[in-house]
């Protein structure tokens, strides 16, 4: 029986928490891997919903990606490959994408998955008032048409470079048209065509899954079942890893990283990822309306202290725009010194005419340890340049409803985790004036146009230059304040075979992994 209580707020926290695996007895072999066992995963926060059109958080997405299917999938290097669609093509003018669905696809309730379900899925999220949080991914779609039962056309108003990546995003998961139109609540009981079937959700406790025996990839997934346990105490997770009770984590507590991966039976699979943290200054609150003040705060931040104090060295200070060094569109801008520049920040505060002792509040999510650890560092930096800074805290999901959804904050911190194979995914959802993620109420027509031009330019060289211009503009207007890029700290037992971590921290690749004795 599904267990779900309370109203689920909207917003964004691309939070992917800690994951652990317990090996159960293995029963049989399936094609390339060993079939059997139950995967038990532990995360630090509850999901924010299970409907792909509404689930805003990373915890929502690591459930959604297991239960639902997307037209395309992403491999460990975030390159697209066939999903529900067995083939796809782009027209010569770049404005029409055609997807051919596999034959015999079924949702978990036995209903056939057809082109009509694909059309319905996107027509749910395309209206501006749909509440879909990732409008930047679908804003260039004019029309979705079912050509026949297994063929779908997407007709665009502009060439869209990362379109294939968007078709693999959890928010683009295909939902059953007939079931939803009958009034079924996907937030209470998600039903898709993914590798695992949803069984139940107990808030603050667990999400249960079983294998989908009718999954289109023969022999997969290998696990019989999965349990996502919700464990908010990072110390308990770390102790479990050290004792061998917990066998996998894709977000090892940074303070315990060295002691965990030094164990002989643990595999170090960490990599610099796409979990970037940024500060949101509310553009409609007091002195924060002034870009000089927002720039002053960015200069004041001691990002190196945040890397050491909140991430124990397992992060990279962001000195320029939000696109990181490993991405092809990195601009190489290093405007903000890792240790900060208090003198420069004070000059900007004086130029803006901010009176000493001006009050300002920093709202942080209490259940996210890195954010709580960085709060006193940021508070001290704000105080150094003349603010009377206070820290306020709130747990999710109240934060989504009372702070994020209503833009009820002076300053807050959030982080983003997404496919990010294309640089557009770093910037559009954060900066676009039409984005539901733009709760700081920033942006401009100039910024919107730069991002749109960059997304639809023909060559990589043209796109890279436009993203450089976008990042330069973002640092001039300081719509948001880049902080650090956190590493994806993945460690797992050597009993786990064929698990391939992604820079995103997403876990779709679990369907390809198995447990050995």
Coordinates of C-alpha atoms in Angstrom, one line a residue:
X1 CA 0.0 0.0 0.0
X2 CA 1.3 3.5 -0.9
X3 CA 2.0 5.7 2.1
X4 CA 2.2 9.4 1.4
X5 CA 1.3 12.2 3.7
X6 CA 1.3 16.0 3.4
X7 CA 1.4 18.4 0.5
X8 CA 4.5 18.1 -1.6
X9 CA 6.1 21.5 -2.4
X10 CA 7.6 22.6 -5.7
X11 CA 11.0 24.0 -6.2
X12 CA 14.5 22.8 -6.9
X13 CA 17.1 21.1 -4.8
X14 CA 19.1 18.8 -7.0
X15 CA 20.0 16.8 -4.0
X16 CA 21.2 13.2 -4.4
X17 CA 22.0 11.7 -1.1
X18 CA 23.9 8.8 0.2
X19 CA 23.3 5.4 -1.2
X20 CA 24.1 2.0 0.3
X21 CA 23.8 -1.6 -0.9
X22 CA 23.3 -4.8 1.0
X23 CA 24.0 -8.1 -0.8
X24 CA 21.3 -10.8 -0.4
X25 CA 21.6 -14.4 -1.6
X26 CA 22.1 -14.6 -5.3
X27 CA 19.7 -16.9 -7.1
X28 CA 20.5 -17.2 -10.8
X29 CA 22.5 -15.8 -13.7
X30 CA 21.1 -13.5 -16.4
X31 CA 22.9 -12.9 -19.7
X32 CA 26.0 -10.8 -18.8
X33 CA 25.5 -10.3 -15.1
X34 CA 24.4 -12.1 -11.9
X35 CA 20.7 -11.9 -11.2
X36 CA 19.2 -11.7 -7.7
X37 CA 19.6 -9.9 -4.4
X38 CA 18.0 -6.8 -3.0
X39 CA 19.6 -3.4 -3.3
X40 CA 19.2 -1.2 -0.2
X41 CA 19.9 2.4 -0.7
X42 CA 20.1 5.2 1.9
X43 CA 19.4 8.8 1.1
X44 CA 19.4 11.9 3.4
X45 CA 16.1 13.4 2.5
X46 CA 12.6 12.6 1.5
X47 CA 11.6 12.9 -2.2
X48 CA 9.5 15.9 -3.2
X49 CA 7.1 14.0 -5.3
X50 CA 7.0 11.1 -7.8
X51 CA 5.2 12.7 -10.8
X52 CA 7.8 13.7 -13.4
X53 CA 5.9 16.9 -14.1
X54 CA 6.1 17.9 -10.4
X55 CA 9.0 16.2 -8.7
X56 CA 11.5 19.0 -8.1
X57 CA 14.3 17.4 -6.2
X58 CA 17.2 15.1 -6.9
X59 CA 15.7 12.6 -4.5
X60 CA 12.5 12.7 -6.5
X61 CA 14.6 12.1 -9.7
X62 CA 16.5 9.1 -8.4
X63 CA 13.1 7.5 -7.8
X64 CA 11.5 8.7 -11.0
X65 CA 14.4 7.4 -13.1
X66 CA 14.0 3.9 -11.8
X67 CA 10.2 3.8 -12.2
X68 CA 9.7 5.6 -15.5
X69 CA 11.2 5.4 -18.9
X70 CA 12.5 8.2 -21.2
X71 CA 12.8 8.3 -24.9
X72 CA 16.6 8.3 -24.6
X73 CA 19.0 7.3 -21.8
X74 CA 22.4 8.6 -20.9
X75 CA 25.4 6.5 -20.4
X76 CA 28.1 7.0 -17.7
X77 CA 29.7 9.8 -19.9
X78 CA 26.3 11.5 -20.3
X79 CA 26.0 10.5 -23.9
X80 CA 22.5 9.6 -25.2
X81 CA 21.6 6.1 -26.3
X82 CA 18.3 4.4 -27.2
X83 CA 15.6 4.2 -24.4
X84 CA 11.9 3.8 -25.1
X85 CA 12.8 5.0 -28.6
X86 CA 14.8 2.4 -30.5
X87 CA 15.9 5.0 -33.1
X88 CA 15.6 8.7 -33.7
X89 CA 16.6 11.3 -36.3
X90 CA 16.8 15.1 -36.9
X91 CA 15.6 16.9 -40.0
X92 CA 18.1 18.8 -42.2
X93 CA 16.9 22.1 -40.9
X94 CA 17.3 20.9 -37.3
X95 CA 13.7 21.8 -36.4
X96 CA 12.1 18.3 -36.4
X97 CA 13.1 15.3 -34.3
X98 CA 11.5 12.0 -35.0
X99 CA 11.5 9.1 -32.5
X100 CA 10.5 5.5 -33.3
X101 CA 9.3 3.6 -30.2
X102 CA 10.1 0.0 -29.5
X103 CA 7.3 -2.5 -30.2
X104 CA 5.6 -4.1 -27.3
X105 CA 6.4 -1.5 -24.6
X106 CA 4.2 -1.7 -21.5
X107 CA 3.6 0.4 -18.4
X108 CA 3.8 -1.4 -15.1
X109 CA 0.0 -1.7 -15.0
X110 CA 0.0 -3.7 -18.3
X111 CA -1.2 -0.8 -20.4
X112 CA 0.6 -0.4 -23.8
X113 CA 2.9 2.5 -24.2
X114 CA 2.3 4.3 -27.5
X115 CA 3.0 7.6 -29.3
X116 CA -0.2 9.0 -27.7
X117 CA 1.4 8.7 -24.2
X118 CA 4.5 10.6 -25.4
X119 CA 2.3 13.4 -26.8
X120 CA 0.2 13.5 -23.6
X121 CA 3.4 13.6 -21.4
X122 CA 4.8 16.7 -23.1
X123 CA 1.4 18.5 -23.5
X124 CA 1.1 18.2 -19.7
X125 CA 4.3 20.2 -19.1
X126 CA 4.5 22.6 -22.1
X127 CA 1.9 25.2 -20.9
X128 CA 3.5 28.1 -19.1
X129 CA 1.2 27.6 -16.1
X130 CA 2.0 23.9 -15.8
X131 CA 4.3 24.5 -12.9
X132 CA 7.1 22.4 -14.5
X133 CA 10.4 23.5 -13.0
X134 CA 12.6 22.9 -16.1
X135 CA 11.0 25.0 -18.7
X136 CA 14.3 25.8 -20.3
X137 CA 14.4 22.2 -21.6
X138 CA 11.0 22.4 -23.4
X139 CA 10.6 26.0 -24.3
X140 CA 11.6 25.5 -27.9
X141 CA 9.0 22.7 -28.5
X142 CA 6.1 24.1 -30.6
X143 CA 4.2 20.8 -31.1
X144 CA 4.4 17.1 -30.4
X145 CA 2.6 14.9 -32.9
X146 CA 1.8 11.2 -33.0
X147 CA 2.6 10.2 -36.6
X148 CA 1.4 6.6 -36.0
X149 CA 1.2 4.3 -33.0
X150 CA 5.0 4.0 -32.6
X151 CA 6.3 7.3 -34.2
X152 CA 6.5 10.7 -32.6
X153 CA 7.6 14.0 -34.0
X154 CA 8.8 17.0 -32.0
X155 CA 8.5 20.2 -34.0
X156 CA 10.7 23.0 -32.6
X157 CA 10.7 26.8 -33.1
X158 CA 14.5 26.9 -32.9
X159 CA 17.4 24.6 -33.3
X160 CA 18.1 23.1 -29.9
X161 CA 21.6 21.7 -29.4
X162 CA 21.0 19.8 -26.1
X163 CA 17.6 18.4 -27.2
X164 CA 18.7 14.7 -27.0
X165 CA 20.0 15.3 -23.5
X166 CA 16.7 16.8 -22.5
X167 CA 14.9 13.7 -23.8
X168 CA 16.8 11.6 -21.2
X169 CA 16.1 13.9 -18.2
X170 CA 13.9 12.4 -15.5
X171 CA 11.3 15.2 -16.0
X172 CA 10.8 14.0 -19.6
X173 CA 9.7 10.6 -18.4
X174 CA 6.7 9.2 -20.2
X175 CA 3.5 8.8 -18.2
X176 CA 0.4 6.7 -19.0
X177 CA -2.2 9.0 -20.7
X178 CA -5.3 6.9 -19.9
X179 CA -4.4 6.4 -16.3
X180 CA -3.6 10.0 -15.6
X181 CA -6.8 11.2 -17.4
X182 CA -8.8 8.8 -15.2
X183 CA -7.6 10.8 -12.1
X184 CA -4.8 8.6 -10.9
X185 CA -2.3 10.5 -8.7
X186 CA 1.3 9.7 -9.9
X187 CA 2.6 11.5 -6.8
X188 CA 0.9 8.9 -4.6
X189 CA 1.6 5.9 -6.8
X190 CA 4.0 6.4 -9.7
X191 CA 3.5 4.0 -12.7
X192 CA 5.9 4.0 -15.6
X193 CA 7.8 1.7 -17.9
X194 CA 11.2 1.8 -16.1
X195 CA 13.4 -1.0 -14.8
X196 CA 11.7 -1.1 -11.3
X197 CA 8.1 -1.0 -10.2
X198 CA 7.1 1.2 -7.3
X199 CA 5.7 -0.6 -4.3
X200 CA 5.4 1.9 -1.4
X201 CA 6.6 5.1 0.2
X202 CA 6.7 5.7 3.9
X203 CA 7.7 9.3 4.6
X204 CA 11.0 9.7 6.5
X205 CA 11.5 6.0 6.2
X206 CA 11.7 4.3 2.8
X207 CA 10.7 3.8 -0.8
X208 CA 10.3 0.2 -1.9
X209 CA 10.7 -1.2 -5.5
X210 CA 10.6 -4.6 -7.2
X211 CA 12.1 -5.6 -10.5
X212 CA 10.1 -5.0 -13.7
X213 CA 10.2 -8.4 -15.4
X214 CA 8.8 -6.9 -18.6
X215 CA 11.6 -4.2 -18.9
X216 CA 12.6 -3.8 -22.5
X217 CA 16.3 -4.5 -21.9
X218 CA 16.4 -8.3 -21.7
X219 CA 17.7 -9.7 -18.5
X220 CA 17.8 -6.3 -16.7
X221 CA 17.7 -5.1 -14.1
X222 CA 19.6 -7.7 -12.2
X223 CA 18.5 -6.9 -8.6
X224 CA 15.2 -8.6 -7.5
X225 CA 14.2 -5.5 -5.5
X226 CA 15.4 -2.2 -4.1
X227 CA 14.8 -0.2 -1.0
X228 CA 15.7 3.4 -0.7
X229 CA 16.0 4.1 3.0
X230 CA 15.8 7.7 4.1
X231 CA 18.6 8.2 6.6
X232 CA 19.3 11.8 7.6
X233 CA 22.2 11.2 9.9
X234 CA 25.5 11.2 7.9
X235 CA 27.4 9.8 10.9
X236 CA 25.2 6.7 10.8
X237 CA 25.9 6.3 7.1
X238 CA 29.6 6.6 7.5
X239 CA 29.7 4.1 10.4
X240 CA 27.7 1.7 8.3
X241 CA 30.2 2.0 5.5
X242 CA 33.2 1.5 7.8
X243 CA 31.6 -1.6 9.4
X244 CA 30.6 -3.2 6.1
X245 CA 26.9 -3.0 6.8
X246 CA 26.5 -0.4 4.1
X247 CA 28.2 -1.3 0.8
X248 CA 27.8 1.6 -1.5
X249 CA 27.4 5.4 -1.3
X250 CA 27.3 8.0 -4.0
X251 CA 27.6 10.8 -1.4
X252 CA 30.0 9.7 1.2
X253 CA 30.3 12.3 4.0
X254 CA 33.3 14.3 3.1
X255 CA 34.8 14.2 6.6
X256 CA 34.9 10.4 6.5
X257 CA 36.0 10.0 2.8
X258 CA 39.6 9.1 3.4
X259 CA 39.0 6.6 6.2
X260 CA 36.3 4.8 4.1
X261 CA 38.1 4.5 0.8
X262 CA 41.3 3.4 2.5
X263 CA 39.6 0.1 3.4
X264 CA 40.8 -2.8 1.3
X265 CA 37.3 -3.9 0.2
X266 CA 36.1 -0.5 -0.9
X267 CA 36.3 0.9 -4.4
X268 CA 37.1 4.6 -4.8
X269 CA 34.8 5.8 -7.7
X270 CA 34.8 9.6 -6.9
X271 CA 34.9 12.2 -9.7
X272 CA 34.4 15.9 -10.0
X273 CA 30.7 16.2 -10.8
X274 CA 28.0 18.6 -11.6
X275 CA 26.7 19.4 -8.1
X276 CA 27.3 23.1 -8.0
X277 CA 26.2 25.2 -5.1
X278 CA 25.1 28.8 -5.6
X279 CA 23.8 31.6 -3.4
X280 CA 20.5 33.3 -4.4
X281 CA 20.3 37.0 -3.5
X282 CA 16.6 38.1 -3.6
X283 CA 16.5 40.9 -6.2
X284 CA 13.3 42.3 -4.7
X285 CA 14.7 42.7 -1.1
X286 CA 16.3 45.9 0.1
X287 CA 19.9 46.5 -0.8
X288 CA 20.1 43.2 -2.7
X289 CA 18.3 45.0 -5.6
X290 CA 21.6 46.7 -6.3
X291 CA 24.1 44.6 -8.4
X292 CA 27.0 46.3 -6.7
X293 CA 25.9 44.8 -3.4
X294 CA 25.4 41.4 -4.9
X295 CA 28.9 41.6 -6.4
X296 CA 30.3 42.7 -3.0
X297 CA 28.9 39.6 -1.4
X298 CA 30.5 37.4 -4.1
X299 CA 33.9 39.1 -3.5
X300 CA 33.5 38.7 0.2
X301 CA 33.0 34.9 0.1
X302 CA 36.0 32.8 1.3
X303 CA 35.3 29.9 -1.0
X304 CA 38.4 28.1 0.0
X305 CA 37.2 28.1 3.7
X306 CA 33.9 26.7 2.5
X307 CA 35.8 23.9 0.5
X308 CA 37.8 23.1 3.6
X309 CA 35.1 23.6 6.3
X310 CA 32.0 22.3 4.6
X311 CA 33.5 19.7 2.2
X312 CA 36.8 18.7 3.8
X313 CA 38.6 19.5 0.6
X314 CA 36.2 17.5 -1.6
X315 CA 35.0 20.4 -3.8
X316 CA 36.2 23.1 -6.2
X317 CA 35.9 26.8 -5.5
X318 CA 33.9 28.5 -8.3
X319 CA 35.9 31.7 -9.3
X320 CA 33.8 32.7 -12.3
X321 CA 30.6 31.4 -13.9
X322 CA 28.7 28.3 -12.9
X323 CA 30.0 26.2 -15.8
X324 CA 32.9 24.0 -14.4
X325 CA 36.3 23.4 -15.7
X326 CA 35.6 19.9 -17.0
X327 CA 32.8 21.1 -19.3
X328 CA 33.7 22.1 -22.9
X329 CA 32.0 25.5 -22.4
X330 CA 34.2 26.5 -19.4
X331 CA 35.2 30.2 -19.9
X332 CA 38.3 30.3 -17.8
X333 CA 37.1 33.3 -15.9
X334 CA 38.7 33.7 -12.5
X335 CA 37.3 36.9 -11.1
X336 CA 36.8 35.9 -7.5
X337 CA 39.9 34.8 -5.5
X338 CA 39.3 31.5 -3.6
X339 CA 40.1 33.4 -0.3
X340 CA 37.9 36.3 -1.2
X341 CA 38.7 40.0 -1.5
X342 CA 37.3 41.9 1.4
X343 CA 38.8 45.2 0.4
X344 CA 37.2 45.0 -3.0
X345 CA 33.9 44.0 -1.4
X346 CA 34.0 47.0 1.0
X347 CA 34.7 49.4 -1.9
X348 CA 31.5 48.1 -3.7
X349 CA 29.5 48.4 -0.5
X350 CA 30.6 52.0 -0.1
X351 CA 29.9 52.8 -3.7
X352 CA 26.4 51.3 -3.2
X353 CA 25.9 53.5 -0.1
X354 CA 25.1 50.6 2.2
X355 CA 25.0 51.7 5.9
X356 CA 27.1 49.6 8.4
X357 CA 24.9 47.3 10.4
X358 CA 22.4 46.7 7.6
X359 CA 20.5 43.6 8.6
X360 CA 20.4 40.6 6.3
X361 CA 19.3 37.0 6.8
X362 CA 20.7 33.7 5.4
X363 CA 18.2 31.0 5.1
X364 CA 19.6 27.4 5.1
X365 CA 18.1 24.0 4.9
X366 CA 18.8 22.3 8.2
X367 CA 18.8 18.7 6.9
X368 CA 21.6 19.3 4.4
X369 CA 25.0 19.2 6.3
X370 CA 27.2 21.0 3.7
X371 CA 24.8 23.9 3.7
X372 CA 24.7 24.1 7.5
X373 CA 28.5 23.9 7.6
X374 CA 29.0 26.7 5.2
X375 CA 26.4 29.0 6.9
X376 CA 28.7 30.4 9.7
X377 CA 31.5 30.9 7.2
X378 CA 29.2 33.0 4.9
X379 CA 27.8 34.8 8.0
X380 CA 31.3 35.8 9.0
X381 CA 32.1 37.0 5.5
X382 CA 28.9 39.1 5.4
X383 CA 29.8 40.6 8.8
X384 CA 33.3 41.5 7.5
X385 CA 31.8 43.9 4.9
X386 CA 29.3 45.6 7.3
X387 CA 26.2 43.5 7.3
X388 CA 24.4 42.4 10.5
X389 CA 23.9 38.9 9.3
X390 CA 21.7 36.2 10.9
X391 CA 21.3 32.6 10.1
X392 CA 17.8 31.1 9.8
X393 CA 17.1 27.3 9.2
X394 CA 14.2 25.2 8.1
X395 CA 13.7 21.6 7.2
X396 CA 12.3 20.3 3.9
X397 CA 9.6 20.1 2.7
X398 CA 8.6 23.2 4.7
X399 CA 11.4 25.0 3.0
X400 CA 10.0 24.3 -0.5
X401 CA 6.5 25.6 0.5
X402 CA 7.4 28.5 2.8
X403 CA 10.7 29.8 1.4
X404 CA 11.4 28.6 -2.1
X405 CA 8.0 28.7 -3.7
X406 CA 7.2 32.1 -2.3
X407 CA 10.7 33.7 -2.6
X408 CA 10.6 34.4 1.1
X409 CA 14.3 35.0 1.8
X410 CA 17.1 37.6 1.7
X411 CA 19.8 35.1 0.9
X412 CA 19.6 31.3 0.5
X413 CA 21.8 28.6 -0.9
X414 CA 20.9 25.8 -3.3
X415 CA 22.6 23.3 -5.5
X416 CA 21.9 21.9 -8.9
X417 CA 22.4 18.3 -10.1
X418 CA 21.3 17.3 -13.6
X419 CA 22.5 15.7 -16.8
X420 CA 24.7 18.6 -17.6
X421 CA 26.3 17.0 -20.6
X422 CA 25.4 20.3 -22.3
X423 CA 26.4 23.7 -20.8
X424 CA 22.8 25.0 -21.3
X425 CA 21.7 22.9 -18.4
X426 CA 24.0 24.8 -16.1
X427 CA 22.6 28.2 -16.9
X428 CA 19.1 28.4 -18.4
X429 CA 17.1 27.0 -15.5
X430 CA 19.1 29.2 -13.1
X431 CA 19.2 32.4 -15.0
X432 CA 16.2 32.6 -17.4
X433 CA 13.5 35.0 -16.4
X434 CA 10.9 32.4 -17.4
X435 CA 12.4 29.7 -15.2
X436 CA 10.6 28.3 -12.2
X437 CA 14.0 27.9 -10.6
X438 CA 14.7 31.7 -10.9
X439 CA 13.1 32.3 -7.4
X440 CA 15.7 35.1 -6.8
X441 CA 13.7 37.1 -9.4
X442 CA 16.8 38.0 -11.5
X443 CA 17.6 37.9 -15.1
X444 CA 17.1 40.2 -18.1
X445 CA 16.1 40.1 -21.8
X446 CA 19.7 40.3 -22.7
X447 CA 20.6 37.3 -20.6
X448 CA 17.6 35.3 -22.0
X449 CA 18.7 36.1 -25.6
X450 CA 22.3 35.1 -25.0
X451 CA 21.3 31.7 -23.6
X452 CA 18.8 31.1 -26.4
X453 CA 21.4 32.0 -29.0
X454 CA 23.9 29.8 -27.4
X455 CA 21.5 26.9 -27.2
X456 CA 20.7 27.1 -30.9
X457 CA 24.0 28.1 -32.5
X458 CA 25.2 25.7 -35.2
X459 CA 28.8 25.0 -34.2
X460 CA 30.4 24.2 -30.9
X461 CA 32.8 27.1 -31.3
X462 CA 29.9 29.6 -31.7
X463 CA 28.1 28.1 -28.7
X464 CA 31.2 28.3 -26.5
X465 CA 31.7 32.0 -27.4
X466 CA 28.1 32.8 -26.5
X467 CA 28.3 30.9 -23.2
X468 CA 31.5 32.9 -22.4
X469 CA 29.5 36.1 -23.0
X470 CA 26.7 34.8 -20.9
X471 CA 29.0 34.1 -18.0
X472 CA 30.6 37.5 -18.3
X473 CA 27.2 39.1 -18.1
X474 CA 26.2 36.9 -15.2
X475 CA 29.2 38.2 -13.2
X476 CA 28.4 41.8 -14.0
X477 CA 24.8 41.5 -12.9
X478 CA 25.4 38.9 -10.2
X479 CA 22.0 37.3 -10.7
X480 CA 23.2 34.4 -8.6
X481 CA 26.5 34.0 -6.7
X482 CA 28.5 30.9 -7.6
X483 CA 30.0 29.2 -4.6
X484 CA 31.6 25.7 -5.1
X485 CA 31.3 22.6 -7.3
X486 CA 31.0 19.6 -5.0
X487 CA 32.6 16.3 -6.0
X488 CA 30.5 13.2 -6.4
X489 CA 32.0 11.0 -3.6
X490 CA 31.2 7.5 -4.7
X491 CA 32.7 4.5 -2.8
X492 CA 31.4 1.0 -3.0
X493 CA 32.2 -2.6 -2.0
X494 CA 34.1 -4.7 -4.5
X495 CA 31.1 -7.1 -4.4
X496 CA 29.3 -4.5 -6.6
X497 CA 30.1 -5.2 -10.2
X498 CA 29.6 -3.0 -13.4
X499 CA 28.3 0.1 -11.6
X500 CA 29.4 3.1 -13.5
X501 CA 29.1 6.5 -11.7
X502 CA 28.0 9.5 -13.5
X503 CA 29.1 13.1 -13.0
X504 CA 25.4 13.9 -12.3
X505 CA 25.1 11.5 -9.3
X506 CA 22.1 10.0 -11.0
X507 CA 21.6 6.2 -10.6
X508 CA 20.0 4.9 -13.8
X509 CA 23.2 2.9 -14.4
X510 CA 22.2 0.7 -11.4
X511 CA 20.1 -1.3 -13.8
X512 CA 23.4 -2.4 -15.4
X513 CA 25.1 -3.5 -12.2
X514 CA 24.9 -6.6 -10.1
X515 CA 26.1 -8.1 -6.8
X516 CA 28.4 -11.1 -6.4
X517 CA 28.9 -13.3 -3.5

